[in-house]
Short mmCIF file of C-alpha atoms in Angstrom, two decimals:
data_model
loop_
_atom_site.label_atom_id
_atom_site.label_comp_id
_atom_site.label_asym_id
_atom_site.label_seq_id
_atom_site.Cartn_x
_atom_site.Cartn_y
_atom_site.Cartn_z
CA UNK Q 1423 114.58 148.50 -161.62
CA UNK Q 1424 111.10 147.30 -160.76
CA UNK Q 1425 109.51 144.57 -162.79
CA UNK Q 1426 106.28 145.26 -164.66
CA UNK Q 1427 103.31 145.30 -162.29
CA UNK Q 1428 105.62 145.44 -159.27
CA UNK Q 1429 106.41 149.12 -158.62
CA UNK Q 1430 109.40 149.99 -156.47
CA UNK Q 1431 109.71 152.62 -153.76
CA UNK Q 1432 112.86 154.38 -152.68
CA UNK Q 1433 113.38 155.60 -149.11
CA UNK Q 1434 115.84 158.33 -148.20
CA UNK Q 1435 116.84 158.71 -144.55
CA UNK Q 1436 118.76 161.74 -143.22
CA UNK Q 1437 122.23 160.66 -142.09
CA UNK Q 1438 122.00 162.66 -138.86
CA UNK Q 1439 118.84 160.84 -137.79
CA UNK Q 1440 120.33 157.45 -138.67
CA UNK Q 1441 123.40 158.16 -136.56
CA UNK Q 1442 121.15 159.19 -133.68
CA UNK Q 1443 119.21 155.93 -133.91
CA UNK Q 1444 122.40 153.89 -134.14
CA UNK Q 1445 123.65 155.42 -130.90
CA UNK Q 1446 120.70 153.66 -129.26
CA UNK Q 1447 121.52 150.39 -131.00
CA UNK Q 1448 120.93 148.73 -134.35
CA UNK Q 1449 117.49 147.63 -133.15
CA UNK Q 1450 116.37 151.25 -132.82
CA UNK Q 1451 117.59 151.97 -136.38
CA UNK Q 1452 115.62 148.99 -137.71
CA UNK Q 1453 112.46 149.99 -135.78
CA UNK Q 1454 112.50 153.64 -136.85
CA UNK Q 1455 113.40 152.82 -140.45
CA UNK Q 1456 110.53 150.33 -140.47
CA UNK Q 1457 108.07 153.02 -139.36
CA UNK Q 1458 109.34 155.38 -142.07
CA UNK Q 1459 108.98 152.60 -144.65
CA UNK Q 1460 105.37 151.95 -143.62
CA UNK Q 1461 104.57 155.64 -143.98
CA UNK Q 1462 106.25 155.71 -147.40
CA UNK Q 1463 104.23 152.70 -148.62
CA UNK Q 1464 100.95 154.25 -147.46
CA UNK Q 1465 101.80 157.55 -149.16
CA UNK Q 1466 102.68 155.66 -152.34
CA UNK Q 1467 99.31 153.91 -152.30
CA UNK Q 1468 97.57 157.28 -151.85
CA UNK Q 1469 99.51 158.65 -154.83
CA UNK Q 1470 98.37 155.69 -156.95
CA UNK Q 1471 94.74 156.37 -155.97
CA UNK Q 1472 94.55 160.17 -156.31
CA UNK Q 1473 97.63 161.15 -158.31
CA UNK Q 1474 100.38 163.65 -157.58
CA UNK Q 1475 99.76 166.63 -155.32
CA UNK Q 1476 98.80 169.98 -156.91
CA UNK Q 1477 98.15 168.44 -160.32
CA UNK Q 1478 94.83 168.67 -162.13
CA UNK Q 1479 93.20 165.41 -163.17
CA UNK Q 1480 90.15 165.48 -165.40
CA UNK Q 1481 89.00 162.02 -164.34
CA UNK Q 1482 89.87 162.26 -160.66
CA UNK Q 1483 87.83 159.74 -158.63
CA UNK Q 1484 89.24 160.35 -155.16
CA UNK Q 1485 90.91 163.06 -153.07
CA UNK Q 1486 93.30 163.26 -150.15
CA UNK Q 1487 91.44 163.85 -146.92
CA UNK Q 1488 94.11 164.57 -144.33
CA UNK Q 1489 95.17 161.94 -141.84
CA UNK Q 1490 94.23 160.49 -138.48
CA UNK Q 1491 95.89 158.54 -135.71
CA UNK Q 1492 96.08 154.77 -136.24
CA UNK Q 1493 98.33 151.94 -135.12
CA UNK Q 1494 100.19 148.88 -136.31
CA UNK Q 1495 100.98 145.75 -134.31
CA UNK Q 1496 104.70 145.04 -133.92
CA UNK Q 1497 106.14 142.38 -131.60
CA UNK Q 1498 103.04 142.19 -129.43
CA UNK Q 1499 102.54 145.94 -128.97
CA UNK Q 1500 100.50 148.68 -130.59
CA UNK Q 1501 102.67 151.37 -132.19
CA UNK Q 1502 100.95 154.64 -133.23
CA UNK Q 1503 101.19 155.70 -136.88
CA UNK Q 1504 99.61 158.48 -138.92
CA UNK Q 1505 97.10 156.97 -141.32
CA UNK Q 1506 96.48 159.00 -144.49
CA UNK Q 1507 92.80 159.26 -145.49
CA UNK Q 1508 91.30 159.16 -148.97
CA UNK Q 1509 87.68 159.80 -149.94
CA UNK Q 1510 85.98 159.32 -153.29
CA UNK Q 1511 84.37 162.20 -155.14
CA UNK Q 1512 80.97 160.95 -153.96
CA UNK Q 1513 82.20 161.18 -150.33
CA UNK Q 1514 82.96 157.52 -149.56
CA UNK Q 1515 85.94 156.53 -147.42
CA UNK Q 1516 88.61 154.48 -149.24
CA UNK Q 1517 90.34 151.81 -147.18
CA UNK Q 1518 94.08 151.65 -147.76
CA UNK Q 1519 95.28 148.10 -148.31
CA UNK Q 1520 98.76 148.92 -146.98
CA UNK Q 1521 97.38 150.30 -143.70
CA UNK Q 1522 95.04 147.34 -143.26
CA UNK Q 1523 98.06 145.05 -143.66
CA UNK Q 1524 100.12 146.96 -141.09
CA UNK Q 1525 97.14 147.36 -138.76
CA UNK Q 1526 96.43 143.66 -138.78
CA UNK Q 1527 100.12 142.81 -138.65
CA UNK Q 1528 101.07 140.10 -136.20
CA UNK Q 1529 98.25 138.41 -134.28
CA UNK Q 1530 98.37 140.42 -131.05
CA UNK Q 1531 96.39 137.95 -128.96
CA UNK Q 1532 98.62 135.08 -130.12
CA UNK Q 1533 101.77 137.00 -129.18
CA UNK Q 1534 100.38 137.83 -125.75
CA UNK Q 1535 99.31 134.21 -125.19
CA UNK Q 1536 102.73 132.81 -126.09
CA UNK Q 1537 104.58 135.19 -123.76
CA UNK Q 1538 102.25 134.70 -120.80
CA UNK Q 1539 102.40 130.93 -121.20
CA UNK Q 1540 106.18 131.24 -120.83
CA UNK Q 1541 105.62 132.79 -117.41
CA UNK Q 1542 105.58 136.53 -118.14
CA UNK Q 1543 103.04 138.25 -115.89
CA UNK Q 1544 100.45 140.75 -117.13
CA UNK Q 1545 101.90 143.36 -114.78
CA UNK Q 1546 105.40 143.08 -116.25
CA UNK Q 1547 104.36 142.46 -119.85
CA UNK Q 1548 104.74 146.08 -121.03
CA UNK Q 1549 108.12 146.49 -119.38
CA UNK Q 1550 109.40 143.25 -120.92
CA UNK Q 1551 108.22 143.64 -124.51
CA UNK Q 1552 108.23 147.41 -125.09
CA UNK Q 1553 110.37 148.11 -128.12
CA UNK Q 1554 108.90 151.48 -129.07
CA UNK Q 1555 108.83 154.40 -126.62
CA UNK Q 1556 105.41 155.47 -127.90
CA UNK Q 1557 103.88 151.96 -127.86
CA UNK Q 1558 100.57 151.58 -126.03
CA UNK Q 1559 97.97 148.90 -125.23
CA UNK Q 1560 100.39 147.21 -122.82
CA UNK Q 1561 98.42 147.85 -119.63
CA UNK Q 1562 97.75 144.90 -117.34
CA UNK Q 1563 94.00 144.90 -118.02
CA UNK Q 1564 94.44 145.04 -121.81
CA UNK Q 1565 96.98 142.20 -121.81
CA UNK Q 1566 94.74 140.10 -119.59
CA UNK Q 1567 91.82 140.55 -122.00
CA UNK Q 1568 93.98 139.56 -124.97
CA UNK Q 1569 95.10 136.43 -123.16
CA UNK Q 1570 91.54 135.51 -122.19
CA UNK Q 1571 90.40 135.99 -125.78
CA UNK Q 1572 93.23 133.82 -127.13
CA UNK Q 1573 92.57 131.14 -124.49
CA UNK Q 1574 88.87 131.09 -125.31
CA UNK Q 1575 89.57 130.59 -129.02
CA UNK Q 1576 92.14 127.87 -128.38
CA UNK Q 1577 89.87 126.08 -125.92
CA UNK Q 1578 87.01 126.10 -128.41
CA UNK Q 1579 89.27 124.77 -131.14
CA UNK Q 1580 90.54 122.01 -128.87
CA UNK Q 1581 87.08 121.00 -127.63
CA UNK Q 1582 85.76 120.77 -131.21
CA UNK Q 1583 88.82 119.08 -132.75
CA UNK Q 1584 88.06 115.82 -134.55
CA UNK Q 1585 89.84 112.75 -133.21
CA UNK Q 1586 89.10 110.26 -136.01
CA UNK Q 1587 92.65 110.07 -137.31
CA UNK Q 1588 94.40 109.97 -133.94
CA UNK Q 1589 96.19 106.73 -133.15
CA UNK Q 1590 96.86 106.66 -129.43
CA UNK Q 1591 98.93 104.19 -127.47
CA UNK Q 1592 97.76 105.60 -124.13
CA UNK Q 1593 94.96 107.71 -122.69
CA UNK Q 1594 95.54 109.41 -119.33
CA UNK Q 1595 92.64 110.74 -117.25
CA UNK Q 1596 93.07 112.70 -114.05
CA UNK Q 1597 91.29 115.33 -111.98
CA UNK Q 1598 92.48 118.21 -109.84
CA UNK Q 1599 90.58 120.36 -107.31
CA UNK Q 1600 90.20 124.02 -108.19
CA UNK Q 1601 88.22 126.55 -106.15
CA UNK Q 1602 85.99 123.87 -104.66
CA UNK Q 1603 85.36 122.07 -107.95
CA UNK Q 1604 87.05 119.32 -109.96
CA UNK Q 1605 88.72 119.75 -113.33
CA UNK Q 1606 88.78 116.38 -115.11
CA UNK Q 1607 91.05 116.20 -118.17
CA UNK Q 1608 91.92 113.50 -120.71
CA UNK Q 1609 95.38 113.50 -122.30
CA UNK Q 1610 96.34 111.30 -125.21
CA UNK Q 1611 99.81 110.01 -126.09
CA UNK Q 1612 100.12 109.28 -129.79
CA UNK Q 1613 102.18 106.44 -131.22
CA UNK Q 1614 104.89 108.93 -132.22
CA UNK Q 1615 105.17 110.22 -128.64
CA UNK Q 1616 103.24 113.47 -129.05
CA UNK Q 1617 101.01 114.43 -126.12
CA UNK Q 1618 97.84 116.48 -126.31
CA UNK Q 1619 94.91 117.40 -124.09
CA UNK Q 1620 91.84 115.83 -125.73
CA UNK Q 1621 89.03 117.09 -123.52
CA UNK Q 1622 88.12 118.75 -120.21
CA UNK Q 1623 85.09 118.67 -117.94
CA UNK Q 1624 84.28 120.76 -114.89
CA UNK Q 1625 82.23 119.25 -112.07
CA UNK Q 1626 81.52 119.47 -108.38
CA UNK Q 1627 83.16 116.07 -107.84
CA UNK Q 1628 85.04 113.45 -109.83
CA UNK Q 1629 81.86 111.39 -110.36
CA UNK Q 1630 80.70 108.92 -112.99
CA UNK Q 1631 78.45 111.48 -114.67
CA UNK Q 1632 81.24 114.01 -115.28
CA UNK Q 1633 83.73 111.37 -116.44
CA UNK Q 1634 81.08 109.66 -118.58
CA UNK Q 1635 80.29 112.95 -120.32
CA UNK Q 1636 83.99 113.54 -120.97
CA UNK Q 1637 84.49 110.12 -122.56
CA UNK Q 1638 81.20 110.39 -124.43
CA UNK Q 1639 82.39 113.66 -125.95
CA UNK Q 1640 85.60 111.98 -127.09
CA UNK Q 1641 83.55 109.25 -128.75
CA UNK Q 1642 81.31 111.79 -130.52
CA UNK Q 1643 84.42 113.50 -131.87
CA UNK Q 1644 85.70 110.26 -133.36
CA UNK Q 1645 87.99 108.65 -130.77
CA UNK Q 1646 87.92 104.89 -131.25
CA UNK Q 1647 87.72 103.09 -127.89
CA UNK Q 1648 87.68 99.70 -129.61
CA UNK Q 1649 91.31 100.22 -130.61
CA UNK Q 1650 93.51 98.76 -127.81
CA UNK Q 1651 95.39 101.30 -125.75
CA UNK Q 1652 96.66 101.72 -122.20
CA UNK Q 1653 94.42 103.71 -119.85
CA UNK Q 1654 96.35 105.46 -117.08
CA UNK Q 1655 94.00 106.56 -114.27
CA UNK Q 1656 94.40 108.14 -110.85
CA UNK Q 1657 92.57 105.27 -109.17
CA UNK Q 1658 89.12 106.79 -108.73
CA UNK Q 1659 86.29 104.27 -109.06
CA UNK Q 1660 84.31 106.63 -111.30
CA UNK Q 1661 87.18 106.75 -113.81
CA UNK Q 1662 87.61 102.99 -113.89
CA UNK Q 1663 83.88 102.34 -114.34
CA UNK Q 1664 83.58 104.92 -117.12
CA UNK Q 1665 86.58 103.55 -119.02
CA UNK Q 1666 85.32 99.96 -118.81
CA UNK Q 1667 81.91 101.10 -120.02
CA UNK Q 1668 83.42 102.53 -123.22
CA UNK Q 1669 86.46 100.28 -123.74
CA UNK Q 1670 85.20 97.01 -122.27
CA UNK Q 1671 85.93 95.05 -119.13
CA UNK Q 1672 89.24 93.80 -120.55
CA UNK Q 1673 90.67 97.29 -121.06
CA UNK Q 1674 94.33 97.58 -119.99
CA UNK Q 1675 94.15 99.93 -117.00
CA UNK Q 1676 97.22 101.26 -115.24
CA UNK Q 1677 96.48 102.73 -111.81
CA UNK Q 1678 98.76 105.66 -111.05
CA UNK Q 1679 101.61 104.48 -108.85
CA UNK Q 1680 102.17 107.99 -107.48
CA UNK Q 1681 98.56 108.22 -106.30
CA UNK Q 1682 98.86 104.74 -104.75
CA UNK Q 1683 101.96 105.73 -102.77
CA UNK Q 1684 100.27 108.91 -101.62
CA UNK Q 1685 97.13 107.11 -100.49
CA UNK Q 1686 99.05 104.46 -98.55
CA UNK Q 1687 101.33 106.96 -96.81
CA UNK Q 1688 98.37 109.12 -95.78
CA UNK Q 1689 97.39 106.34 -93.34
CA UNK Q 1690 100.79 106.21 -91.66
CA UNK Q 1691 102.46 108.24 -88.94
CA UNK Q 1692 105.47 110.42 -89.75
CA UNK Q 1693 107.66 107.81 -88.03
CA UNK Q 1694 106.75 105.01 -90.47
CA UNK Q 1695 106.30 107.00 -93.69
CA UNK Q 1696 109.97 107.10 -94.83
CA UNK Q 1697 110.52 103.34 -94.56
CA UNK Q 1698 107.25 102.41 -96.28
CA UNK Q 1699 107.82 105.01 -99.01
CA UNK Q 1700 111.24 103.50 -99.66
CA UNK Q 1701 109.77 99.99 -99.89
CA UNK Q 1702 107.04 101.14 -102.32
CA UNK Q 1703 109.53 102.94 -104.52
CA UNK Q 1704 111.83 99.92 -104.61
CA UNK Q 1705 108.98 97.54 -105.50
CA UNK Q 1706 107.70 99.64 -108.39
CA UNK Q 1707 111.27 100.19 -109.63
CA UNK Q 1708 111.71 96.44 -110.20
CA UNK Q 1709 111.61 95.52 -113.88
CA UNK Q 1710 110.13 92.04 -113.46
CA UNK Q 1711 106.37 91.76 -112.85
CA UNK Q 1712 106.57 88.73 -110.54
CA UNK Q 1713 109.33 90.29 -108.43
CA UNK Q 1714 107.44 93.58 -108.10
CA UNK Q 1715 104.23 91.79 -107.10
CA UNK Q 1716 106.09 89.66 -104.57
CA UNK Q 1717 107.64 92.76 -102.99
CA UNK Q 1718 104.27 94.51 -102.73
CA UNK Q 1719 102.60 91.42 -101.25
CA UNK Q 1720 105.35 91.19 -98.62
CA UNK Q 1721 104.84 94.84 -97.72
CA UNK Q 1722 101.08 94.29 -97.59
CA UNK Q 1723 101.49 91.48 -95.05
CA UNK Q 1724 103.72 93.63 -92.85
CA UNK Q 1725 101.29 96.55 -93.01
CA UNK Q 1726 98.44 94.29 -91.86
CA UNK Q 1727 100.22 94.11 -88.47
CA UNK Q 1728 101.44 97.70 -88.46
CA UNK Q 1729 98.45 99.58 -89.91
CA UNK Q 1730 95.51 97.62 -91.40
CA UNK Q 1731 94.09 100.77 -93.01
CA UNK Q 1732 97.32 101.34 -94.93
CA UNK Q 1733 97.36 97.66 -95.89
CA UNK Q 1734 93.81 97.83 -97.27
CA UNK Q 1735 94.74 100.95 -99.23
CA UNK Q 1736 97.73 99.14 -100.76
CA UNK Q 1737 95.74 95.99 -101.55
CA UNK Q 1738 92.86 97.85 -103.24
CA UNK Q 1739 93.59 97.79 -106.98
CA UNK Q 1740 97.22 96.77 -106.42
CA UNK Q 1741 97.22 94.51 -109.48
CA UNK Q 1742 96.29 97.43 -111.74
CA UNK Q 1743 99.29 99.42 -110.50
CA UNK Q 1744 101.49 96.72 -112.08
CA UNK Q 1745 99.95 96.70 -115.57
CA UNK Q 1746 103.05 98.28 -117.14
CA UNK Q 1747 105.12 95.51 -115.49
CA UNK Q 1748 102.77 92.80 -116.73
CA UNK Q 1749 102.93 94.18 -120.28
CA UNK Q 1750 106.74 94.34 -120.13
CA UNK Q 1751 106.77 98.04 -121.00
CA UNK Q 1752 110.43 99.19 -121.28
CA UNK Q 1753 111.77 100.92 -118.18
CA UNK Q 1754 112.33 104.28 -119.91
CA UNK Q 1755 108.78 104.36 -121.26
CA UNK Q 1756 107.41 103.04 -117.96
CA UNK Q 1757 108.46 106.28 -116.27
CA UNK Q 1758 105.83 108.06 -118.35
CA UNK Q 1759 103.07 105.44 -118.37
CA UNK Q 1760 103.17 104.28 -114.73
CA UNK Q 1761 101.57 107.47 -113.41
CA UNK Q 1762 99.49 110.49 -114.38
CA UNK Q 1763 102.41 112.86 -113.78
CA UNK Q 1764 102.36 113.97 -117.41
CA UNK Q 1765 98.84 115.31 -117.16
CA UNK Q 1766 99.47 116.76 -113.70
CA UNK Q 1767 102.25 118.89 -115.19
CA UNK Q 1768 99.58 120.69 -117.21
CA UNK Q 1769 97.57 121.28 -114.04
CA UNK Q 1770 100.63 122.64 -112.25
CA UNK Q 1771 101.33 125.14 -115.04
CA UNK Q 1772 97.71 126.33 -114.90
CA UNK Q 1773 97.90 126.69 -111.12
CA UNK Q 1774 101.11 128.67 -111.39
CA UNK Q 1775 99.68 131.00 -114.04
CA UNK Q 1776 96.54 131.63 -111.97
CA UNK Q 1777 98.52 132.27 -108.78
CA UNK Q 1778 100.71 134.80 -110.56
CA UNK Q 1779 97.63 136.75 -111.61
CA UNK Q 1780 96.01 136.65 -108.13
CA UNK Q 1781 92.76 138.28 -109.24
CA UNK Q 1782 89.22 137.10 -108.74
CA UNK Q 1783 88.59 136.85 -112.47
CA UNK Q 1784 91.58 134.58 -112.98
CA UNK Q 1785 90.58 132.35 -110.06
CA UNK Q 1786 87.16 131.57 -111.49
CA UNK Q 1787 86.76 127.92 -112.54
CA UNK Q 1788 85.60 129.02 -116.00
CA UNK Q 1789 88.90 130.86 -116.46
CA UNK Q 1790 90.81 127.82 -115.23
CA UNK Q 1791 89.01 125.67 -117.78
CA UNK Q 1792 90.42 127.93 -120.48
CA UNK Q 1793 93.88 127.82 -118.95
CA UNK Q 1794 93.94 123.99 -118.93
CA UNK Q 1795 92.76 124.06 -122.55
CA UNK Q 1796 95.58 126.35 -123.60
CA UNK Q 1797 98.13 123.85 -122.32
CA UNK Q 1798 96.63 121.28 -124.65
CA UNK Q 1799 96.93 123.72 -127.55
CA UNK Q 1800 100.63 124.43 -127.17
CA UNK Q 1801 102.52 123.78 -130.37
CA UNK Q 1802 105.34 121.95 -128.61
CA UNK Q 1803 105.49 119.44 -125.80
CA UNK Q 1804 107.41 120.76 -122.75
CA UNK Q 1805 111.02 119.61 -122.84
CA UNK Q 1806 111.57 116.38 -120.99
CA UNK Q 1807 108.12 114.94 -121.66
CA UNK Q 1808 108.52 113.77 -125.26
CA UNK Q 1809 108.87 109.98 -125.28
CA UNK Q 1810 108.96 107.76 -128.32
CA UNK Q 1811 106.47 104.94 -127.82
CA UNK Q 1812 107.57 101.34 -128.06
CA UNK Q 1813 105.85 99.36 -130.83
CA UNK Q 1814 106.38 96.10 -128.94
CA UNK Q 1815 104.66 97.50 -125.84
CA UNK Q 1816 101.77 98.71 -127.99
CA UNK Q 1817 101.43 95.24 -129.47
CA UNK Q 1818 101.37 93.74 -125.98
CA UNK Q 1819 98.53 96.08 -125.06
CA UNK Q 1820 96.66 94.74 -128.11
CA UNK Q 1821 97.30 91.17 -127.05
CA UNK Q 1822 96.18 91.93 -123.49
CA UNK Q 1823 92.91 93.43 -124.69
CA UNK Q 1824 92.31 90.55 -127.07
CA UNK Q 1825 92.72 88.12 -124.19
#
């Protein structure tokens, strides 16, 4: 029995139809029964508004007015339904609350965004998610528009998010070329290990103006640069100058070791690259700061005879590549904080998504800006990148800044 104020509905399904659905699987039975239930609820609402069919009502205020084609959103697809219509006696359309609920249903753009971010292409989206034979709105162009809309909303939310309450142990800044321009992004690592994209800027080059605007935006949104934290940079002079302008000359800066290796090896011939790469890897893998510095200095002296250009590349900013060693950051945590690989993983996902689409619209820098933003809005950190921060290392960063 239904409780007062909570009317019940009873649905009767023909056994023959149920058996037919079951032959196609339990899922088909659930889907078809769900559609019948939605129709029953809409008809019940109509009955409550206009009364029973073929019965006179002296105070009738509305009438049935046929039906028209509508749709509900189920599992990321539009499924057609017949929407009953009701009009008042003074000829005004009555909106059915039950249909509005079904019509709104699941957030379609959110469903599309989640599936495409997992690697599903717009071309194969309909084939992969279709659960109803009569479902529509799964064409490549429609799915692409839904994804663009969701990305735009998420990017706006990320770019306007307040940062006052964020307590970061590290801030990573890196840039990547895209269609002749540079995408500069800042990623924060919170004290509980969570990672999030904080801001993005698009520029012709990775210059001081672009980076300064990015950091200035973070300040305006409440990020506290006076609070000691580790700054992990790709080595560009513009990044270092901008960080020191906002955080002070004593800011703890970690130059990306991966970028350093890459820059040094670019000066060498194929014959010498493997041996030097092995020496660099071994030096940075040492746990002790003094030992690592000694190994790099020894390599630097040898490169001065072999290739002075490579030696100068290694010597430039070498001390800043050892900041995590100097701060005695634990080896496990050092794997994350010694380079900008974490932020580059976001860039690689964006590049992969854009390549899969292979259309001019998707290759536009403005679209890429939205794609990078969506990575920062993901609810979960990709598996393998969640690292609990070390409170002792964070305290050492504080002591380093205070000095």
